[in-house]
XYZ file of C-alpha atoms in Angstrom:
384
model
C 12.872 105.652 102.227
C 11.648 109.131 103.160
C 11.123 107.976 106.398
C 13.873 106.431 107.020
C 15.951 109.500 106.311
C 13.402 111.721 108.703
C 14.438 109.541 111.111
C 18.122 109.419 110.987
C 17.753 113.467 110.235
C 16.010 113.522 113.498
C 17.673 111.046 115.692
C 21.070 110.882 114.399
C 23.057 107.586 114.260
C 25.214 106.955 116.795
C 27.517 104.104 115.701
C 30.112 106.440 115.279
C 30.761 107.939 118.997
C 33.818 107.977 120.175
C 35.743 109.348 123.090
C 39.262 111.380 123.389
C 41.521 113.324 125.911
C 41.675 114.071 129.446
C 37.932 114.620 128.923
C 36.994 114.098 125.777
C 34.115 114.306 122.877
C 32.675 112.178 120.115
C 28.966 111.477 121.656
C 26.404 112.698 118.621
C 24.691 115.387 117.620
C 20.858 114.914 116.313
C 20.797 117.258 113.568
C 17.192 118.184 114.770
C 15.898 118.274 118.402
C 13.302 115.721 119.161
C 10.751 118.637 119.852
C 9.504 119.056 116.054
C 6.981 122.053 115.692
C 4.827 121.558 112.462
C 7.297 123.520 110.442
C 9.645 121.771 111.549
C 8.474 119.103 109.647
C 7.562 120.928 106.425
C 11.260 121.317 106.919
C 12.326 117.899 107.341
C 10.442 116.508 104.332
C 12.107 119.348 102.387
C 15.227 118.073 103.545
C 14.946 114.440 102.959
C 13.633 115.283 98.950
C 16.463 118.079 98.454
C 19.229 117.026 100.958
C 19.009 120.711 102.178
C 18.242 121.732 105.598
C 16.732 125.326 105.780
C 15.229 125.464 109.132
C 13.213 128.806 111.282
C 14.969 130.584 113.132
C 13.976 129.639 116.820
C 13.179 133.205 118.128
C 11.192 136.061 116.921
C 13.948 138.414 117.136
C 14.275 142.015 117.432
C 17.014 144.251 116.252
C 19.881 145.211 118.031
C 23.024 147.634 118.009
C 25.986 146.582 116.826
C 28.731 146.230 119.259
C 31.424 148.392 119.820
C 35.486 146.636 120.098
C 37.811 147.038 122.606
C 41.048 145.208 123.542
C 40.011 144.189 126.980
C 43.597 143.946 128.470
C 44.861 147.703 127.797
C 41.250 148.640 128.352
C 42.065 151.834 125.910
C 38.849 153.070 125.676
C 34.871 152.155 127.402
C 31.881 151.798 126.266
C 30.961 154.874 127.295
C 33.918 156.799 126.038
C 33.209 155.361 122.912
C 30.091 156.377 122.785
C 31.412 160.389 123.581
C 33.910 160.414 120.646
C 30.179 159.748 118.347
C 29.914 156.397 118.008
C 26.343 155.800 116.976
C 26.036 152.018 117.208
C 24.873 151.528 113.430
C 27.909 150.755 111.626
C 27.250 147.921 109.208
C 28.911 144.629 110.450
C 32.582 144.331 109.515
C 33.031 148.099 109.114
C 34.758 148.965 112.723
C 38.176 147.268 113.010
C 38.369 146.050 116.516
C 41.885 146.766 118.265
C 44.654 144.160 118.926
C 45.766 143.013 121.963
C 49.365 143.758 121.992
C 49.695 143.211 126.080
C 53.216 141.446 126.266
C 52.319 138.269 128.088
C 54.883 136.660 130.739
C 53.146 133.289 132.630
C 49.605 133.980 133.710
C 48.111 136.879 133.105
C 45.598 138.695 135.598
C 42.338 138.081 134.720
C 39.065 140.015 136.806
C 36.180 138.605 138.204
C 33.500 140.507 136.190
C 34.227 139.255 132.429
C 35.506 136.101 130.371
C 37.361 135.527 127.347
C 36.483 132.922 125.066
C 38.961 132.733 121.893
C 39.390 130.413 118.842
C 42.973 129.754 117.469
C 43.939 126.988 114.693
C 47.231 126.251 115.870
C 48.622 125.050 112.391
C 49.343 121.226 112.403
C 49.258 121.143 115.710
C 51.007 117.601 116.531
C 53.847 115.138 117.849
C 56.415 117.976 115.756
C 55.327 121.143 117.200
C 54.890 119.137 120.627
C 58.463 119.036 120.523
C 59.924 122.399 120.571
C 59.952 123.527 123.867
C 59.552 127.398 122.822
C 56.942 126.899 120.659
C 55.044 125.193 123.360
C 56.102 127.894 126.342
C 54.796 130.551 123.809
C 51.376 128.246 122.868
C 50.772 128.025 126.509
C 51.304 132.006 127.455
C 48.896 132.771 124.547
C 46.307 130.079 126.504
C 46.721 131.413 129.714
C 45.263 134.677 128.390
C 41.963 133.223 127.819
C 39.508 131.380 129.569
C 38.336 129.459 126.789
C 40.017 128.132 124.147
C 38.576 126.533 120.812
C 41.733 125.068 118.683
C 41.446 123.769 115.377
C 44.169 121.220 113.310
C 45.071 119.132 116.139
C 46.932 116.417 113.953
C 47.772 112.799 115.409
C 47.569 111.167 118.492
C 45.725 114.496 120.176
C 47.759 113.238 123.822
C 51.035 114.767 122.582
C 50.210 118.067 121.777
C 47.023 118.745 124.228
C 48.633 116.701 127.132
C 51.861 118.370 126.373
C 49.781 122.534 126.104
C 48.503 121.479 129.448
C 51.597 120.300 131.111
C 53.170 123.945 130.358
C 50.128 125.626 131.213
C 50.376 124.425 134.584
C 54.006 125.306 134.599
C 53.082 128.672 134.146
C 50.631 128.365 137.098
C 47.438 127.511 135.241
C 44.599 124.962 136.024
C 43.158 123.905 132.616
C 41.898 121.121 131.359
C 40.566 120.137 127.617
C 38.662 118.128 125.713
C 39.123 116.680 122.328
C 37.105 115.177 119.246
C 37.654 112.163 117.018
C 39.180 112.721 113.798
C 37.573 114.705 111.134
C 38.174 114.493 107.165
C 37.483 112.606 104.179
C 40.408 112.079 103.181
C 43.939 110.483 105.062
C 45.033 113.779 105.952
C 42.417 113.759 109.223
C 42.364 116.236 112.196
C 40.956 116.952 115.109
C 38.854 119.628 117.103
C 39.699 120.800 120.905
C 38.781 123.113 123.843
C 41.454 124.307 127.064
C 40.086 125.780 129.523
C 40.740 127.574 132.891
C 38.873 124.997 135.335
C 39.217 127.862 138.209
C 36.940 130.365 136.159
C 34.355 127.917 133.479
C 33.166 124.191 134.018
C 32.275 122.137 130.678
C 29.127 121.134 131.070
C 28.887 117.239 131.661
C 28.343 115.295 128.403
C 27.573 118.278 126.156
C 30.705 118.008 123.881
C 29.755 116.167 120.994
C 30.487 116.254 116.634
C 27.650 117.484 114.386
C 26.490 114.474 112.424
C 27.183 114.890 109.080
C 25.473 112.244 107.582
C 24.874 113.594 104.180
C 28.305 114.372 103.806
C 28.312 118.532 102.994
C 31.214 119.409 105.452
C 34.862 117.806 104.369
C 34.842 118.557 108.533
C 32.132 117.977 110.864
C 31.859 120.739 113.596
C 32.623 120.430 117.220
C 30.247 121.783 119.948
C 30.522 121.486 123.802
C 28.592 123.837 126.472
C 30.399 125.461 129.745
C 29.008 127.487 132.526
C 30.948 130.045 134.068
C 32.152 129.280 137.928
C 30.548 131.951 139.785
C 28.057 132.062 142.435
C 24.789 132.576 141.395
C 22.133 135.192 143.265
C 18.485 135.292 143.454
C 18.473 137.880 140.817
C 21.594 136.309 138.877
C 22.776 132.905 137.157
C 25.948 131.758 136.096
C 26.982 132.852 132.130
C 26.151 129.179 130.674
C 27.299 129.284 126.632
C 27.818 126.477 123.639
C 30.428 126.897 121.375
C 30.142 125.594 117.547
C 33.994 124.949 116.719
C 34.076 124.690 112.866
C 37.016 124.680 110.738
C 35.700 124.579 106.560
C 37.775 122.659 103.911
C 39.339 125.994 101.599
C 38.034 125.014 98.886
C 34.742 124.689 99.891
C 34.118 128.453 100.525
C 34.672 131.289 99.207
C 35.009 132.252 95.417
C 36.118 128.719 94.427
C 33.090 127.217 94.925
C 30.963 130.490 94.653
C 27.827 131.483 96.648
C 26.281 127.281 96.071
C 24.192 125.139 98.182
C 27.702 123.358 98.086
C 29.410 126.008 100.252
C 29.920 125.120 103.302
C 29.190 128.849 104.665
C 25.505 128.238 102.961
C 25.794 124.884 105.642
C 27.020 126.465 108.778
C 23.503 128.202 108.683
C 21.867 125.120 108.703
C 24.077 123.940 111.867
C 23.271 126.627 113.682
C 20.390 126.393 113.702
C 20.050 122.971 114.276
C 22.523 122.904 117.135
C 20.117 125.965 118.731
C 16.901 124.076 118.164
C 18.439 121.110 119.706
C 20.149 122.747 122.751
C 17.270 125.411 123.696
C 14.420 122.644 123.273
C 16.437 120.376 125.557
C 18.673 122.417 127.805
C 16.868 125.635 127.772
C 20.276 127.207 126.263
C 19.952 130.494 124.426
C 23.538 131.648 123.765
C 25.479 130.767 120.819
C 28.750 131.394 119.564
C 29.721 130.013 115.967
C 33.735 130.026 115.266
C 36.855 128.658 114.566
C 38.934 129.158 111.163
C 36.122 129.442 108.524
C 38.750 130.623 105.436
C 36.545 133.756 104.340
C 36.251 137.227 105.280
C 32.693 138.825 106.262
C 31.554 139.248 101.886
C 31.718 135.358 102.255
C 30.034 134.233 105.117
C 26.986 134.461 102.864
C 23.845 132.126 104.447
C 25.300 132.440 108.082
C 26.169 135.967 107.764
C 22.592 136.338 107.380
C 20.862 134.762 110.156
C 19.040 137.587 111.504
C 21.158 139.744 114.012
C 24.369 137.582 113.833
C 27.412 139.562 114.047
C 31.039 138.888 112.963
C 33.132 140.284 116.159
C 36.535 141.155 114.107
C 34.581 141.716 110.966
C 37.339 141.691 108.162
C 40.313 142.323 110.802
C 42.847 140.286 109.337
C 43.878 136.695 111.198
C 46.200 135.587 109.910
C 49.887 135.892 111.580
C 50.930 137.754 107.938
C 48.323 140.084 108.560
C 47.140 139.672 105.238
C 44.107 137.892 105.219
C 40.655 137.412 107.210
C 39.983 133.621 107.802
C 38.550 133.251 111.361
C 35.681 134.434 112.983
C 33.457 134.792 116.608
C 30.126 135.182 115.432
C 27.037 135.651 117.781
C 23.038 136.656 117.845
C 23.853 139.677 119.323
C 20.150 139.617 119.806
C 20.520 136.495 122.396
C 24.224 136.697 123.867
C 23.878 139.984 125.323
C 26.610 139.052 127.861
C 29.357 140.221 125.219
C 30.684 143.559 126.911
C 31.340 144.709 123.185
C 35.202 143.926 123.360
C 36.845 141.936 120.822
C 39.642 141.344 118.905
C 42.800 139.723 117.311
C 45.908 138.471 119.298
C 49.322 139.851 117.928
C 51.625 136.921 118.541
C 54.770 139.055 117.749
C 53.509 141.587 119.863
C 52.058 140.203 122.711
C 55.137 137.325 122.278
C 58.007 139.654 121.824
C 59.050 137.583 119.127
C 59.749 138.106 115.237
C 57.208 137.498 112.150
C 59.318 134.193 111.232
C 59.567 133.125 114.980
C 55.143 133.430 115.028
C 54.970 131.680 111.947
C 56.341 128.842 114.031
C 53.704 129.275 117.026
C 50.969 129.306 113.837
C 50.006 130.992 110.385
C 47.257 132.159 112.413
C 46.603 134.082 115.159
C 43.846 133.862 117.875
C 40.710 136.000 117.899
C 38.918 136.530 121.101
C 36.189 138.159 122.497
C 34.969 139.296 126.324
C 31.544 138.394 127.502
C 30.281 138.976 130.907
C 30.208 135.980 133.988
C 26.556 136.130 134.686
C 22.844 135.314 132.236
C 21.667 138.535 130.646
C 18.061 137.934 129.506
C 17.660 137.893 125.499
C 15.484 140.868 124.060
């Protein structure tokens, strides 16, 4: 029995792939890479006699600053300039309130040749209903076109209404983007789906890397989503394109926070345990390094508990609230700050009433959240 479970633990099962979109996702993720180190496992056999999953961190990893926010449209302020009015780098994580980006947007917004932005955004019940009002669409599609990449949680339905629908006014607007979209994730009836846009003139997805964790042991009500891209620049002798996987992950309410208390139940004492797997997996078989966790994770930075403390991982809004009340803190970019070195240290939260023009009960119809982004540079810095 023990080894039965290693191997499904190691392997995965992949009876349950399926395939969605205009591209599209469902192929599996092993929960551990086929490489397996000695403590690896130790770790395994832990696993399959406690149904937790506590594995190494992959790197020995040094210390690093923490990173300084900046809206990157207005461009209010540099690093540098920062660093004259005293910043010291050593504020504890969640303590510096990144700016928002209030930049009215109108179509498709200028972006430069030197930096990215990748942003997250649960577009609330995102389905056939909101596909169908034309404003709410035009304004979903504006917000897009700011960004290069796009990870969008609560995609309800048949996902070709609303994503076919995003893209259709993208590219009304001028923009090139394509997407990608998982297969239904839930326990119960009420099932949704993870997505990605992107702008397919700046980032490629990497073929066949968009996949769903498998959850086999059941300890997310919503499996996560992960796919890889690779900026679309030309690379040097001294420089590579910025190649990145995203872990889209959008936890059941009352799985986190105080409801369920700091528990091997929460799912913020699982997410550790997924990223880590997804980095073993991808570095031992890709070589990939960089990392980015988010998506709407319902807690603010006290709650993040186990994957708030993977060594040098960083919140990028800290406790900046997301939602479109401004109220609350319920979505997150987190990196290694340690490994992605390729974040220029701007970051932030999306106004929709200010960057939209519009009023508080006219966002509330876009979503009862609002995106959070951050900027990361187009070519490989080496880790530390």
């Amino acid at each position: 029995m023990v080894i039965k479970l290693l191997w499904k633990l190691i392997w995965g099962d992949k009876s349950n792939s399926r395939r969605r979109s205009r591209r599209s996702s469902g192929s599996l993720l092993r929960w551990f890479t086929p490489g397996i180190s000695v403590t690896g496992v130790i770790a395994l056999v832990i696993a399959a006699l406690t149904g937790q999953v506590n594995l190494p961190s992959l790197d020995s990893l040094r210390g690093s600053e923490e990173p300084v926010y900046e809206d990157p449209l207005a461009a209010s302020l540099t690093p540098e300039q920062m660093a004259s009015r005293g910043y010291s780098g050593k504020a504890p994580i969640g303590q510096i309130a990144p700016v928002s980006l209030v930049t009215p947007v109108s179509g498709r917004e200028q972006k430069n040749d030197t930096s990215i932005r990748i942003a997250t955004f649960n577009i609330q019940v995102f389905g056939k209903s909101k596909s169908e009002k034309p404003d709410v669409m035009r304004q979903l599609a504006q917000v897009c076109l700011l960004f290069d990449v796009v990870a969008i949680q609560e995609i309800k339905g048949d996902p070709a209404l609303p994503m076919n629908g995003l893209l259709d006014e993208i590219a009304s607007l001028g923009g090139r983007y394509d997407a990608t979209v998982s297969a239904p994730q839930g326990r119960t009836s009420q099932t949704e789906r993870y997505g990605y846009v992107w702008d397919t003139d700046r980032i490629d997805l990497i073929p066949e890397s968009d996949y769903l964790v498998n959850d086999d042991l059941d300890r997310m009500h919503r499996a996560p989503m992960v796919a890889s891209f690779q900026t679309r620049v030309t690379p040097t002798a001294t420089r590579k394109p910025f190649r990145f996987t995203l872990l889209n992950a959008h936890t059941d309410p009352d799985e986190v926070g105080s409801r369920i208390g700091d528990t091997p139940a929460n799912e913020m004492n699982v997410l550790d345990d997924v990223f880590h797997s997804v980095r073993m997996y991808e570095y031992q078989n890709t070589g990939e390094e960089d990392f980015i966790l988010m998506g709407d994770l319902n807690v603010d930075t006290q709650w993040l508990l186990e994957t708030g403390r993977i060594p040098n991982v960083t919140s990028l809004v800290g406790d900046k609230p997301t939602n479109t009340l401004q109220t609350k803190t319920y979505d997150h970019i987190l990196i290694d700050a340690a490994t992605t070195r390729e974040f220029t240290g701007r970051a932030g939260v999306l106004d929709l009433k200010a960057a939209l023009r519009i009023t508080e009960e006219q966002a509330l119809k876009v979503s009862d959240h609002m995106p959070v982004w951050a900027e990361f540079g187009v070519y490989e810095i080496p880790p530390r």
